[in-house]
Every structure is written in structure tokens, then in C-alpha cells.
């Protein structure tokens, strides 16, 4: 697992209070991990802080699974 | 009770009668206060009176960009923002059938749209902190209506509905969103009434007098305090019994 993936998963586990084994790449924040829409906003805020990047609203809307977040942040931090 | 030491607050319309009292009251409870308004001299005088723990941020709320910049400027000046008091408001009274689009747009822009933008700008960091107080100063007119004030009443009713919606969204993050609805209060707005109008107004107020800015400010202090932590989505009517809602 990449460093980015590990950090993303740690944030998701802490923030949503879910078991680590549920936080897999294709886990949907809302459908699989029990997040509400406000949780997803807060997750994006937490990612922004952790990775010191800005995630614009239209990009944030495309981040619906753990894998989406990892992909986005890998690209954003590689740039 | 109601100690605001260590808290930071932004008060818009602080160069006006009620806003000035709100800023004074929050400051007296220990808060650091950013005062915003359009009348520079009035802000200067208030800042001088309060002395320490005060920042002056003049802003024209009809200017969208200036509104967007106000919350970040307050956060920078105060080191964060715990309390937003969206108090600034204008009237452009006219009979409904004579009301110009421009009179409508101007009142909606300053009273409602600016409140929306300010609240939107500060809610993110409040959610993150798991603490925040957003307080809108609306009006009894927003609930009961008033001849000649279709635009003003709409803006104030809009604020109530808007803030109830926001209150529902952020309640789980310990951010509360409430309104205070003044009735007839001694202020430049009511000074404009002539004696006859004033007497007519007072017949509708069971207490038989106008309220004071300080009486509005006390309600704001309460809603801003930690003690009001379970109060959200409410409108506190401060009107001498004029409307019992």
C-alpha cells in the first residue's frame, strides 16, 4: 500500500469510526461506510489538511470511494 | 454565566445603533471583537471606546467580493472566528406596487445575500473546531409583515428560513445557528419616525415603550454563549410583547 493510501485510510478510519478491514479501495463513503453528506465534506477538509492541497468543490464531488480519494491525492501530491 | 473570554466574534453593521450595542456586549463578556460597517467614523469611535481586543474591518456588504473577504480577514485578525453576528441591514421602504427592482435587489443583497455569504464562509472552520455560533439579526417584520416593507420583510423572513436550514446541517458539529428578531428599537431607523407615527407604534407594544439596543445585545450574548449550546434553529423575539409568536 502506498504512503498516500495509508494516510487516507487512517483519516477515514478515525473520522468515520469504522473498522480498518472495511476501508478498502472500492468502499463508498456513504453507501458502505455510513457517512452522511456532511461527513464527506469533512473528510475532504481532513484530506486537504493532511496533504496540504486544495480540493475544489467539483473535484470533491467525484471523490465517492476510498480509491477515488487515494487516486486524486496521489496525483495532486505528485504534481 | 455567559463568559466569552477567549472567544472571537465578527459583528456586521457595528456602526449602527443595534450593532454597536452587540459589539459592546460581546466585548464586555470578554470576547475579541471584529467590528465591520460602512460608517468609518462610527467604527473609529467604537474601537476607541472598546480599547483592547477589537479589530476594525470596514466593509460594504453590497460588494460581493468585499463580503467574501470579510470572514477570512476576521479570522486572520482575530486568530479564528467563533461567533458571527450578521446584523447589518438596510431599509428601502416603498409601497409594493411602487417598489423598484433596484429597491428590492439592494435590500435582498445586503440583508439576505450578504448573510448567506458570511455564514457560508465561516461555517467550514466552525465545523472543524466543533464549535460555532451564527446569529442573524432579523426582525419581527419578517414574521408578521409590514406595509411598505415588502423587500425588508422578505429579506428578514428569508434569513430565518435560511438559518434554520443551516442549523439542521451543522447541529451535529456543535455549531448553532439562531436569529434574534427585534421589535421596535431605539435606533436611527426608528428615530426617522415622527411623533405621531411613534405614538401609533407604541399602541401596538404592550410594554408601552421602544426597546433598546442593549436589550437586543443581551439576547445575542446568550445565544453566543456556551450556556446556549442546546438552542439552535430558533428565533428569539425581543419586542416588548408586540408579537407573541
PDB file of C-alpha atoms in Angstrom:
ATOM      1  CA  UNK A   1       0.000   0.000   0.000  1.00  0.00           C
ATOM      2  CA  UNK A   2       1.281   3.416  -0.935  1.00  0.00           C
ATOM      3  CA  UNK A   3       2.018   6.016   1.674  1.00  0.00           C
ATOM      4  CA  UNK A   4      -0.860   8.142   0.395  1.00  0.00           C
ATOM      5  CA  UNK A   5      -3.274   5.215   0.637  1.00  0.00           C
ATOM      6  CA  UNK A   6      -2.218   4.529   4.171  1.00  0.00           C
ATOM      7  CA  UNK A   7      -2.701   8.113   5.267  1.00  0.00           C
ATOM      8  CA  UNK A   8      -6.083   8.319   3.520  1.00  0.00           C
ATOM      9  CA  UNK A   9      -7.278   5.133   5.192  1.00  0.00           C
ATOM     10  CA  UNK A  10      -6.118   6.311   8.590  1.00  0.00           C
ATOM     11  CA  UNK A  11      -8.161   9.515   8.208  1.00  0.00           C
ATOM     12  CA  UNK A  12     -11.233   7.610   7.065  1.00  0.00           C
ATOM     13  CA  UNK A  13     -10.995   5.137   9.962  1.00  0.00           C
ATOM     14  CA  UNK A  14     -10.568   7.904  12.520  1.00  0.00           C
ATOM     15  CA  UNK A  15     -13.177  10.174  11.078  1.00  0.00           C
ATOM     16  CA  UNK A  16     -15.958   7.691  10.409  1.00  0.00           C
ATOM     17  CA  UNK A  17     -15.140   5.356  13.274  1.00  0.00           C
ATOM     18  CA  UNK A  18     -15.217   2.282  11.036  1.00  0.00           C
ATOM     19  CA  UNK A  19     -13.190  -0.935  11.147  1.00  0.00           C
ATOM     20  CA  UNK A  20      -9.955  -0.917   9.181  1.00  0.00           C
ATOM     21  CA  UNK A  21     -10.931  -4.003   7.183  1.00  0.00           C
ATOM     22  CA  UNK A  22     -13.940  -2.181   5.760  1.00  0.00           C
ATOM     23  CA  UNK A  23     -11.822   0.651   4.396  1.00  0.00           C
ATOM     24  CA  UNK A  24     -10.965  -0.911   1.043  1.00  0.00           C
ATOM     25  CA  UNK A  25     -10.417   0.848  -2.266  1.00  0.00           C
ATOM     26  CA  UNK A  26     -13.908   0.321  -3.610  1.00  0.00           C
ATOM     27  CA  UNK A  27     -15.669   1.223  -0.358  1.00  0.00           C
ATOM     28  CA  UNK A  28     -18.158   4.015  -0.968  1.00  0.00           C
ATOM     29  CA  UNK A  29     -18.084   6.574   1.854  1.00  0.00           C
ATOM     30  CA  UNK A  30     -21.843   6.948   2.028  1.00  0.00           C
ATOM     31  CA  UNK A  31     -23.152   3.529   0.977  1.00  0.00           C
ATOM     32  CA  UNK A  32     -20.538   1.280   2.567  1.00  0.00           C
ATOM     33  CA  UNK A  33     -19.027   3.310   5.379  1.00  0.00           C
ATOM     34  CA  UNK A  34     -22.134   5.024   6.735  1.00  0.00           C
ATOM     35  CA  UNK A  35     -21.016   8.594   6.090  1.00  0.00           C
ATOM     36  CA  UNK A  36     -23.608  11.336   5.674  1.00  0.00           C
ATOM     37  CA  UNK A  37     -23.133  14.196   3.234  1.00  0.00           C
ATOM     38  CA  UNK A  38     -21.616  16.403   5.926  1.00  0.00           C
ATOM     39  CA  UNK A  39     -19.112  13.656   6.788  1.00  0.00           C
ATOM     40  CA  UNK A  40     -17.944  13.623   3.187  1.00  0.00           C
ATOM     41  CA  UNK A  41     -17.370  17.388   3.313  1.00  0.00           C
ATOM     42  CA  UNK A  42     -15.380  16.927   6.494  1.00  0.00           C
ATOM     43  CA  UNK A  43     -13.355  14.084   5.001  1.00  0.00           C
ATOM     44  CA  UNK A  44     -12.388  16.327   2.109  1.00  0.00           C
ATOM     45  CA  UNK A  45     -11.403  19.028   4.600  1.00  0.00           C
ATOM     46  CA  UNK A  46      -9.305  16.493   6.504  1.00  0.00           C
ATOM     47  CA  UNK A  47      -7.597  15.346   3.278  1.00  0.00           C
ATOM     48  CA  UNK A  48      -6.834  18.955   2.397  1.00  0.00           C
ATOM     49  CA  UNK A  49      -5.203  19.452   5.756  1.00  0.00           C
ATOM     50  CA  UNK A  50      -3.249  16.209   5.800  1.00  0.00           C
ATOM     51  CA  UNK A  51      -1.878  16.621   2.287  1.00  0.00           C
ATOM     52  CA  UNK A  52      -1.695  20.439   2.181  1.00  0.00           C
ATOM     53  CA  UNK A  53      -3.671  20.554  -1.049  1.00  0.00           C
ATOM     54  CA  UNK A  54      -6.803  22.328  -2.096  1.00  0.00           C
ATOM     55  CA  UNK A  55      -9.632  20.146  -3.371  1.00  0.00           C
ATOM     56  CA  UNK A  56     -12.086  22.246  -5.389  1.00  0.00           C
ATOM     57  CA  UNK A  57     -15.803  21.527  -4.994  1.00  0.00           C
ATOM     58  CA  UNK A  58     -16.185  19.965  -8.450  1.00  0.00           C
ATOM     59  CA  UNK A  59     -13.297  17.589  -7.755  1.00  0.00           C
ATOM     60  CA  UNK A  60     -14.628  16.824  -4.277  1.00  0.00           C
ATOM     61  CA  UNK A  61     -17.885  15.655  -5.854  1.00  0.00           C
ATOM     62  CA  UNK A  62     -16.034  12.978  -7.802  1.00  0.00           C
ATOM     63  CA  UNK A  63     -14.440  11.525  -4.668  1.00  0.00           C
ATOM     64  CA  UNK A  64     -17.004   8.956  -3.558  1.00  0.00           C
ATOM     65  CA  UNK A  65     -14.878   5.943  -2.677  1.00  0.00           C
ATOM     66  CA  UNK A  66     -11.680   5.416  -0.739  1.00  0.00           C
ATOM     67  CA  UNK A  67      -9.932   4.601  -4.025  1.00  0.00           C
ATOM     68  CA  UNK A  68     -11.143   7.870  -5.575  1.00  0.00           C
ATOM     69  CA  UNK A  69      -9.548   9.765  -2.724  1.00  0.00           C
ATOM     70  CA  UNK A  70      -6.284   7.862  -2.987  1.00  0.00           C
ATOM     71  CA  UNK A  71      -6.098   8.387  -6.748  1.00  0.00           C
ATOM     72  CA  UNK A  72      -6.870  12.079  -6.506  1.00  0.00           C
ATOM     73  CA  UNK A  73      -4.372  12.696  -3.742  1.00  0.00           C
ATOM     74  CA  UNK A  74      -1.624  10.628  -5.377  1.00  0.00           C
ATOM     75  CA  UNK A  75      -1.955  12.797  -8.472  1.00  0.00           C
ATOM     76  CA  UNK A  76      -2.284  16.023  -6.500  1.00  0.00           C
ATOM     77  CA  UNK A  77       0.768  15.364  -4.362  1.00  0.00           C
ATOM     78  CA  UNK A  78       2.895  14.036  -7.244  1.00  0.00           C
ATOM     79  CA  UNK A  79       2.454  17.288  -9.150  1.00  0.00           C
TER      80      UNK A  79
ATOM     81  CA  UNK B   1     -22.515  32.534  33.140  1.00  0.00           C
ATOM     82  CA  UNK B   2     -22.213  33.788  29.560  1.00  0.00           C
ATOM     83  CA  UNK B   3     -18.445  34.243  29.737  1.00  0.00           C
ATOM     84  CA  UNK B   4     -16.954  34.777  26.290  1.00  0.00           C
ATOM     85  CA  UNK B   5     -13.297  35.087  27.291  1.00  0.00           C
ATOM     86  CA  UNK B   6     -11.054  33.656  24.606  1.00  0.00           C
ATOM     87  CA  UNK B   7     -13.844  33.712  22.028  1.00  0.00           C
ATOM     88  CA  UNK B   8     -13.702  35.705  18.811  1.00  0.00           C
ATOM     89  CA  UNK B   9     -16.637  37.448  17.176  1.00  0.00           C
ATOM     90  CA  UNK B  10     -17.426  39.349  13.994  1.00  0.00           C
ATOM     91  CA  UNK B  11     -20.277  41.856  14.147  1.00  0.00           C
ATOM     92  CA  UNK B  12     -21.500  43.377  10.893  1.00  0.00           C
ATOM     93  CA  UNK B  13     -23.344  46.668  10.928  1.00  0.00           C
ATOM     94  CA  UNK B  14     -21.381  47.658  14.024  1.00  0.00           C
ATOM     95  CA  UNK B  15     -21.518  51.311  13.035  1.00  0.00           C
ATOM     96  CA  UNK B  16     -25.303  51.226  13.529  1.00  0.00           C
ATOM     97  CA  UNK B  17     -27.335  51.553  16.718  1.00  0.00           C
ATOM     98  CA  UNK B  18     -28.035  47.900  17.496  1.00  0.00           C
ATOM     99  CA  UNK B  19     -24.746  46.613  16.090  1.00  0.00           C
ATOM    100  CA  UNK B  20     -22.760  48.910  18.325  1.00  0.00           C
ATOM    101  CA  UNK B  21     -24.543  47.584  21.400  1.00  0.00           C
ATOM    102  CA  UNK B  22     -23.978  43.994  20.274  1.00  0.00           C
ATOM    103  CA  UNK B  23     -20.255  44.644  19.853  1.00  0.00           C
ATOM    104  CA  UNK B  24     -20.103  46.324  23.264  1.00  0.00           C
ATOM    105  CA  UNK B  25     -21.919  43.469  24.974  1.00  0.00           C
ATOM    106  CA  UNK B  26     -19.825  40.687  23.418  1.00  0.00           C
ATOM    107  CA  UNK B  27     -16.702  42.639  24.277  1.00  0.00           C
ATOM    108  CA  UNK B  28     -17.873  43.179  27.852  1.00  0.00           C
ATOM    109  CA  UNK B  29     -18.228  39.391  28.236  1.00  0.00           C
ATOM    110  CA  UNK B  30     -14.585  39.021  27.264  1.00  0.00           C
ATOM    111  CA  UNK B  31     -14.719  38.303  23.538  1.00  0.00           C
ATOM    112  CA  UNK B  32     -12.283  39.674  20.990  1.00  0.00           C
ATOM    113  CA  UNK B  33     -14.441  41.504  18.506  1.00  0.00           C
ATOM    114  CA  UNK B  34     -14.071  42.462  14.857  1.00  0.00           C
ATOM    115  CA  UNK B  35     -16.370  45.349  14.049  1.00  0.00           C
ATOM    116  CA  UNK B  36     -17.493  45.868  10.489  1.00  0.00           C
ATOM    117  CA  UNK B  37     -19.631  48.570   8.962  1.00  0.00           C
ATOM    118  CA  UNK B  38     -19.786  51.310   6.395  1.00  0.00           C
ATOM    119  CA  UNK B  39     -19.532  54.409   8.593  1.00  0.00           C
ATOM    120  CA  UNK B  40     -15.855  54.747   9.283  1.00  0.00           C
ATOM    121  CA  UNK B  41     -16.193  57.468  11.932  1.00  0.00           C
ATOM    122  CA  UNK B  42     -18.662  55.463  13.997  1.00  0.00           C
ATOM    123  CA  UNK B  43     -16.358  52.425  13.819  1.00  0.00           C
ATOM    124  CA  UNK B  44     -13.376  54.554  14.858  1.00  0.00           C
ATOM    125  CA  UNK B  45     -15.280  55.876  17.865  1.00  0.00           C
ATOM    126  CA  UNK B  46     -16.419  52.394  18.892  1.00  0.00           C
ATOM    127  CA  UNK B  47     -12.917  50.951  18.520  1.00  0.00           C
ATOM    128  CA  UNK B  48     -11.521  53.778  20.643  1.00  0.00           C
ATOM    129  CA  UNK B  49     -14.162  53.193  23.298  1.00  0.00           C
ATOM    130  CA  UNK B  50     -13.563  49.432  23.473  1.00  0.00           C
ATOM    131  CA  UNK B  51      -9.801  49.914  23.568  1.00  0.00           C
ATOM    132  CA  UNK B  52      -8.266  46.465  23.506  1.00  0.00           C
ATOM    133  CA  UNK B  53      -9.482  43.192  21.948  1.00  0.00           C
ATOM    134  CA  UNK B  54     -11.016  44.995  18.980  1.00  0.00           C
ATOM    135  CA  UNK B  55     -10.299  44.948  15.234  1.00  0.00           C
ATOM    136  CA  UNK B  56     -11.857  47.288  12.727  1.00  0.00           C
ATOM    137  CA  UNK B  57     -12.841  45.871   9.323  1.00  0.00           C
ATOM    138  CA  UNK B  58     -14.865  48.315   7.241  1.00  0.00           C
ATOM    139  CA  UNK B  59     -16.907  46.553   4.560  1.00  0.00           C
ATOM    140  CA  UNK B  60     -19.563  47.429   2.004  1.00  0.00           C
ATOM    141  CA  UNK B  61     -21.913  44.452   2.122  1.00  0.00           C
ATOM    142  CA  UNK B  62     -23.392  45.223  -1.299  1.00  0.00           C
ATOM    143  CA  UNK B  63     -19.968  44.385  -2.766  1.00  0.00           C
ATOM    144  CA  UNK B  64     -19.824  40.581  -3.188  1.00  0.00           C
ATOM    145  CA  UNK B  65     -16.041  40.422  -3.233  1.00  0.00           C
ATOM    146  CA  UNK B  66     -15.732  42.542  -0.114  1.00  0.00           C
ATOM    147  CA  UNK B  67     -18.212  40.242   1.650  1.00  0.00           C
ATOM    148  CA  UNK B  68     -16.253  37.132   0.620  1.00  0.00           C
ATOM    149  CA  UNK B  69     -13.089  38.695   2.019  1.00  0.00           C
ATOM    150  CA  UNK B  70     -14.578  39.741   5.350  1.00  0.00           C
ATOM    151  CA  UNK B  71     -14.578  36.374   7.136  1.00  0.00           C
ATOM    152  CA  UNK B  72     -11.014  35.451   6.117  1.00  0.00           C
ATOM    153  CA  UNK B  73      -9.908  38.935   7.192  1.00  0.00           C
ATOM    154  CA  UNK B  74     -11.621  38.491  10.560  1.00  0.00           C
ATOM    155  CA  UNK B  75     -10.087  35.044  11.039  1.00  0.00           C
ATOM    156  CA  UNK B  76      -6.674  36.478  10.278  1.00  0.00           C
ATOM    157  CA  UNK B  77      -7.106  39.492  12.551  1.00  0.00           C
ATOM    158  CA  UNK B  78      -8.623  37.590  15.475  1.00  0.00           C
ATOM    159  CA  UNK B  79      -6.884  34.235  15.035  1.00  0.00           C
ATOM    160  CA  UNK B  80     -10.126  32.388  14.224  1.00  0.00           C
ATOM    161  CA  UNK B  81     -13.831  33.086  14.337  1.00  0.00           C
ATOM    162  CA  UNK B  82     -16.182  31.533  16.888  1.00  0.00           C
ATOM    163  CA  UNK B  83     -19.160  33.856  16.644  1.00  0.00           C
ATOM    164  CA  UNK B  84     -20.712  35.541  13.606  1.00  0.00           C
ATOM    165  CA  UNK B  85     -23.356  38.167  14.227  1.00  0.00           C
ATOM    166  CA  UNK B  86     -24.941  39.053  10.920  1.00  0.00           C
ATOM    167  CA  UNK B  87     -26.555  42.297  11.940  1.00  0.00           C
ATOM    168  CA  UNK B  88     -26.122  44.721   9.061  1.00  0.00           C
ATOM    169  CA  UNK B  89     -29.353  45.683   7.393  1.00  0.00           C
ATOM    170  CA  UNK B  90     -30.893  48.425   5.339  1.00  0.00           C
ATOM    171  CA  UNK B  91     -34.407  49.538   4.506  1.00  0.00           C
ATOM    172  CA  UNK B  92     -35.640  50.925   1.216  1.00  0.00           C
ATOM    173  CA  UNK B  93     -39.328  51.234   2.028  1.00  0.00           C
ATOM    174  CA  UNK B  94     -41.946  51.695  -0.623  1.00  0.00           C
ATOM    175  CA  UNK B  95     -45.470  50.570  -1.319  1.00  0.00           C
ATOM    176  CA  UNK B  96     -45.482  47.235  -3.051  1.00  0.00           C
ATOM    177  CA  UNK B  97     -46.952  48.475  -6.316  1.00  0.00           C
ATOM    178  CA  UNK B  98     -44.391  51.256  -6.480  1.00  0.00           C
ATOM    179  CA  UNK B  99     -41.338  49.290  -5.426  1.00  0.00           C
ATOM    180  CA  UNK B 100     -38.497  49.455  -7.933  1.00  0.00           C
ATOM    181  CA  UNK B 101     -36.465  46.380  -8.793  1.00  0.00           C
ATOM    182  CA  UNK B 102     -33.443  48.276  -7.582  1.00  0.00           C
ATOM    183  CA  UNK B 103     -35.006  48.836  -4.129  1.00  0.00           C
ATOM    184  CA  UNK B 104     -35.856  45.168  -3.920  1.00  0.00           C
ATOM    185  CA  UNK B 105     -32.434  43.966  -5.118  1.00  0.00           C
ATOM    186  CA  UNK B 106     -30.478  46.284  -2.863  1.00  0.00           C
ATOM    187  CA  UNK B 107     -32.266  45.191   0.327  1.00  0.00           C
ATOM    188  CA  UNK B 108     -32.093  41.492  -0.571  1.00  0.00           C
ATOM    189  CA  UNK B 109     -28.389  41.796  -1.428  1.00  0.00           C
ATOM    190  CA  UNK B 110     -27.364  43.452   1.820  1.00  0.00           C
ATOM    191  CA  UNK B 111     -29.766  41.838   4.277  1.00  0.00           C
ATOM    192  CA  UNK B 112     -30.017  38.319   2.896  1.00  0.00           C
ATOM    193  CA  UNK B 113     -27.329  37.502   0.337  1.00  0.00           C
ATOM    194  CA  UNK B 114     -24.521  39.007   2.412  1.00  0.00           C
ATOM    195  CA  UNK B 115     -25.716  36.988   5.434  1.00  0.00           C
ATOM    196  CA  UNK B 116     -25.612  33.865   3.293  1.00  0.00           C
ATOM    197  CA  UNK B 117     -22.097  34.569   2.065  1.00  0.00           C
ATOM    198  CA  UNK B 118     -20.767  35.381   5.524  1.00  0.00           C
ATOM    199  CA  UNK B 119     -22.274  32.268   7.081  1.00  0.00           C
ATOM    200  CA  UNK B 120     -21.010  30.092   4.226  1.00  0.00           C
ATOM    201  CA  UNK B 121     -17.529  31.495   4.660  1.00  0.00           C
ATOM    202  CA  UNK B 122     -17.274  30.792   8.377  1.00  0.00           C
ATOM    203  CA  UNK B 123     -19.113  27.507   8.756  1.00  0.00           C
ATOM    204  CA  UNK B 124     -16.274  25.311   7.489  1.00  0.00           C
ATOM    205  CA  UNK B 125     -13.812  26.285  10.186  1.00  0.00           C
ATOM    206  CA  UNK B 126     -16.550  26.208  12.829  1.00  0.00           C
ATOM    207  CA  UNK B 127     -17.383  22.618  11.846  1.00  0.00           C
ATOM    208  CA  UNK B 128     -13.742  21.708  12.047  1.00  0.00           C
ATOM    209  CA  UNK B 129     -13.451  23.220  15.526  1.00  0.00           C
ATOM    210  CA  UNK B 130     -16.690  21.596  16.637  1.00  0.00           C
ATOM    211  CA  UNK B 131     -17.804  24.968  17.945  1.00  0.00           C
ATOM    212  CA  UNK B 132     -19.509  27.901  16.347  1.00  0.00           C
ATOM    213  CA  UNK B 133     -22.273  30.399  16.849  1.00  0.00           C
ATOM    214  CA  UNK B 134     -24.031  32.053  13.946  1.00  0.00           C
ATOM    215  CA  UNK B 135     -26.584  34.657  14.914  1.00  0.00           C
ATOM    216  CA  UNK B 136     -28.728  36.561  12.454  1.00  0.00           C
ATOM    217  CA  UNK B 137     -30.431  39.762  13.445  1.00  0.00           C
ATOM    218  CA  UNK B 138     -33.759  39.536  11.699  1.00  0.00           C
ATOM    219  CA  UNK B 139     -36.927  41.471  12.515  1.00  0.00           C
ATOM    220  CA  UNK B 140     -40.442  40.986  13.810  1.00  0.00           C
ATOM    221  CA  UNK B 141     -41.447  42.282  10.383  1.00  0.00           C
ATOM    222  CA  UNK B 142     -40.026  39.129   8.810  1.00  0.00           C
ATOM    223  CA  UNK B 143     -42.662  37.154  10.682  1.00  0.00           C
ATOM    224  CA  UNK B 144     -45.690  39.444  10.777  1.00  0.00           C
ATOM    225  CA  UNK B 145     -45.089  41.611   7.681  1.00  0.00           C
ATOM    226  CA  UNK B 146     -45.387  45.380   7.435  1.00  0.00           C
ATOM    227  CA  UNK B 147     -46.965  47.700   4.901  1.00  0.00           C
ATOM    228  CA  UNK B 148     -44.309  49.415   2.813  1.00  0.00           C
ATOM    229  CA  UNK B 149     -41.630  46.885   3.691  1.00  0.00           C
ATOM    230  CA  UNK B 150     -42.180  44.009   1.273  1.00  0.00           C
ATOM    231  CA  UNK B 151     -38.491  43.886   0.425  1.00  0.00           C
ATOM    232  CA  UNK B 152     -37.274  44.212   4.007  1.00  0.00           C
ATOM    233  CA  UNK B 153     -39.801  41.678   5.329  1.00  0.00           C
ATOM    234  CA  UNK B 154     -38.812  39.209   2.606  1.00  0.00           C
ATOM    235  CA  UNK B 155     -35.125  39.583   3.423  1.00  0.00           C
ATOM    236  CA  UNK B 156     -35.734  39.048   7.142  1.00  0.00           C
ATOM    237  CA  UNK B 157     -38.102  36.104   6.647  1.00  0.00           C
ATOM    238  CA  UNK B 158     -35.539  34.685   4.231  1.00  0.00           C
ATOM    239  CA  UNK B 159     -32.870  34.903   6.870  1.00  0.00           C
ATOM    240  CA  UNK B 160     -34.983  32.910   9.314  1.00  0.00           C
ATOM    241  CA  UNK B 161     -35.598  30.085   6.821  1.00  0.00           C
ATOM    242  CA  UNK B 162     -32.027  30.114   5.613  1.00  0.00           C
ATOM    243  CA  UNK B 163     -30.578  29.868   9.104  1.00  0.00           C
ATOM    244  CA  UNK B 164     -32.995  27.126  10.160  1.00  0.00           C
ATOM    245  CA  UNK B 165     -31.737  25.118   7.184  1.00  0.00           C
ATOM    246  CA  UNK B 166     -28.119  25.750   8.075  1.00  0.00           C
ATOM    247  CA  UNK B 167     -28.878  24.917  11.706  1.00  0.00           C
ATOM    248  CA  UNK B 168     -30.118  21.470  10.616  1.00  0.00           C
ATOM    249  CA  UNK B 169     -26.986  20.841   8.598  1.00  0.00           C
ATOM    250  CA  UNK B 170     -24.397  21.690  11.231  1.00  0.00           C
ATOM    251  CA  UNK B 171     -26.133  20.861  14.520  1.00  0.00           C
ATOM    252  CA  UNK B 172     -24.228  17.583  14.863  1.00  0.00           C
ATOM    253  CA  UNK B 173     -20.954  19.566  14.818  1.00  0.00           C
ATOM    254  CA  UNK B 174     -21.931  21.773  17.754  1.00  0.00           C
ATOM    255  CA  UNK B 175     -22.392  24.783  15.554  1.00  0.00           C
ATOM    256  CA  UNK B 176     -25.617  26.569  16.468  1.00  0.00           C
ATOM    257  CA  UNK B 177     -27.459  28.947  14.181  1.00  0.00           C
ATOM    258  CA  UNK B 178     -30.168  31.213  15.547  1.00  0.00           C
ATOM    259  CA  UNK B 179     -31.900  34.502  14.927  1.00  0.00           C
ATOM    260  CA  UNK B 180     -32.854  37.402  17.149  1.00  0.00           C
ATOM    261  CA  UNK B 181     -35.919  39.297  15.982  1.00  0.00           C
ATOM    262  CA  UNK B 182     -36.127  42.807  17.407  1.00  0.00           C
ATOM    263  CA  UNK B 183     -39.397  44.699  17.506  1.00  0.00           C
ATOM    264  CA  UNK B 184     -39.311  48.499  17.639  1.00  0.00           C
ATOM    265  CA  UNK B 185     -35.916  49.505  18.981  1.00  0.00           C
ATOM    266  CA  UNK B 186     -34.451  52.953  19.642  1.00  0.00           C
ATOM    267  CA  UNK B 187     -32.122  53.396  16.677  1.00  0.00           C
ATOM    268  CA  UNK B 188     -31.537  55.699  13.716  1.00  0.00           C
ATOM    269  CA  UNK B 189     -34.118  53.568  11.878  1.00  0.00           C
ATOM    270  CA  UNK B 190     -36.870  54.361  14.401  1.00  0.00           C
ATOM    271  CA  UNK B 191     -35.629  57.943  15.001  1.00  0.00           C
ATOM    272  CA  UNK B 192     -36.885  58.587  11.484  1.00  0.00           C
ATOM    273  CA  UNK B 193     -40.479  58.181  12.745  1.00  0.00           C
ATOM    274  CA  UNK B 194     -42.342  61.383  13.579  1.00  0.00           C
ATOM    275  CA  UNK B 195     -44.137  61.831  16.934  1.00  0.00           C
ATOM    276  CA  UNK B 196     -47.482  60.724  15.557  1.00  0.00           C
ATOM    277  CA  UNK B 197     -46.008  57.582  13.976  1.00  0.00           C
ATOM    278  CA  UNK B 198     -44.145  56.877  17.156  1.00  0.00           C
ATOM    279  CA  UNK B 199     -47.292  57.150  19.286  1.00  0.00           C
ATOM    280  CA  UNK B 200     -49.126  54.874  16.862  1.00  0.00           C
ATOM    281  CA  UNK B 201     -46.333  52.332  17.048  1.00  0.00           C
ATOM    282  CA  UNK B 202     -46.373  52.326  20.825  1.00  0.00           C
ATOM    283  CA  UNK B 203     -50.069  51.439  20.978  1.00  0.00           C
ATOM    284  CA  UNK B 204     -49.075  48.086  19.459  1.00  0.00           C
ATOM    285  CA  UNK B 205     -46.445  47.359  22.110  1.00  0.00           C
ATOM    286  CA  UNK B 206     -47.825  46.028  25.405  1.00  0.00           C
ATOM    287  CA  UNK B 207     -44.768  47.330  27.235  1.00  0.00           C
ATOM    288  CA  UNK B 208     -45.586  50.826  26.005  1.00  0.00           C
ATOM    289  CA  UNK B 209     -42.020  51.733  25.080  1.00  0.00           C
ATOM    290  CA  UNK B 210     -39.409  51.121  22.435  1.00  0.00           C
ATOM    291  CA  UNK B 211     -36.724  48.570  23.191  1.00  0.00           C
ATOM    292  CA  UNK B 212     -33.039  49.402  23.467  1.00  0.00           C
ATOM    293  CA  UNK B 213     -30.066  48.088  21.549  1.00  0.00           C
ATOM    294  CA  UNK B 214     -28.701  46.745  24.822  1.00  0.00           C
ATOM    295  CA  UNK B 215     -31.792  44.562  25.197  1.00  0.00           C
ATOM    296  CA  UNK B 216     -31.109  43.034  21.772  1.00  0.00           C
ATOM    297  CA  UNK B 217     -27.432  42.654  22.588  1.00  0.00           C
ATOM    298  CA  UNK B 218     -28.214  40.689  25.760  1.00  0.00           C
ATOM    299  CA  UNK B 219     -30.082  38.100  23.683  1.00  0.00           C
ATOM    300  CA  UNK B 220     -27.135  37.861  21.316  1.00  0.00           C
ATOM    301  CA  UNK B 221     -24.761  37.299  24.228  1.00  0.00           C
ATOM    302  CA  UNK B 222     -26.974  34.477  25.455  1.00  0.00           C
ATOM    303  CA  UNK B 223     -27.121  32.744  22.068  1.00  0.00           C
ATOM    304  CA  UNK B 224     -23.360  33.194  21.628  1.00  0.00           C
ATOM    305  CA  UNK B 225     -22.570  31.664  24.998  1.00  0.00           C
ATOM    306  CA  UNK B 226     -21.690  28.074  25.824  1.00  0.00           C
ATOM    307  CA  UNK B 227     -24.790  28.036  28.014  1.00  0.00           C
ATOM    308  CA  UNK B 228     -26.996  28.171  24.882  1.00  0.00           C
ATOM    309  CA  UNK B 229     -25.403  25.007  23.489  1.00  0.00           C
ATOM    310  CA  UNK B 230     -28.728  23.174  23.028  1.00  0.00           C
ATOM    311  CA  UNK B 231     -30.521  26.066  21.343  1.00  0.00           C
ATOM    312  CA  UNK B 232     -30.414  26.002  17.549  1.00  0.00           C
ATOM    313  CA  UNK B 233     -32.663  26.916  14.650  1.00  0.00           C
ATOM    314  CA  UNK B 234     -34.612  29.299  16.867  1.00  0.00           C
ATOM    315  CA  UNK B 235     -35.775  32.854  16.530  1.00  0.00           C
ATOM    316  CA  UNK B 236     -35.746  34.781  19.775  1.00  0.00           C
ATOM    317  CA  UNK B 237     -38.308  37.585  19.647  1.00  0.00           C
ATOM    318  CA  UNK B 238     -37.370  40.676  21.625  1.00  0.00           C
ATOM    319  CA  UNK B 239     -40.256  43.050  21.101  1.00  0.00           C
ATOM    320  CA  UNK B 240     -41.920  44.099  24.354  1.00  0.00           C
ATOM    321  CA  UNK B 241     -44.807  41.754  23.659  1.00  0.00           C
ATOM    322  CA  UNK B 242     -45.669  43.372  20.337  1.00  0.00           C
ATOM    323  CA  UNK B 243     -45.964  39.972  18.667  1.00  0.00           C
ATOM    324  CA  UNK B 244     -46.213  36.827  20.757  1.00  0.00           C
ATOM    325  CA  UNK B 245     -45.146  34.048  18.454  1.00  0.00           C
TER     326      UNK B 245
END
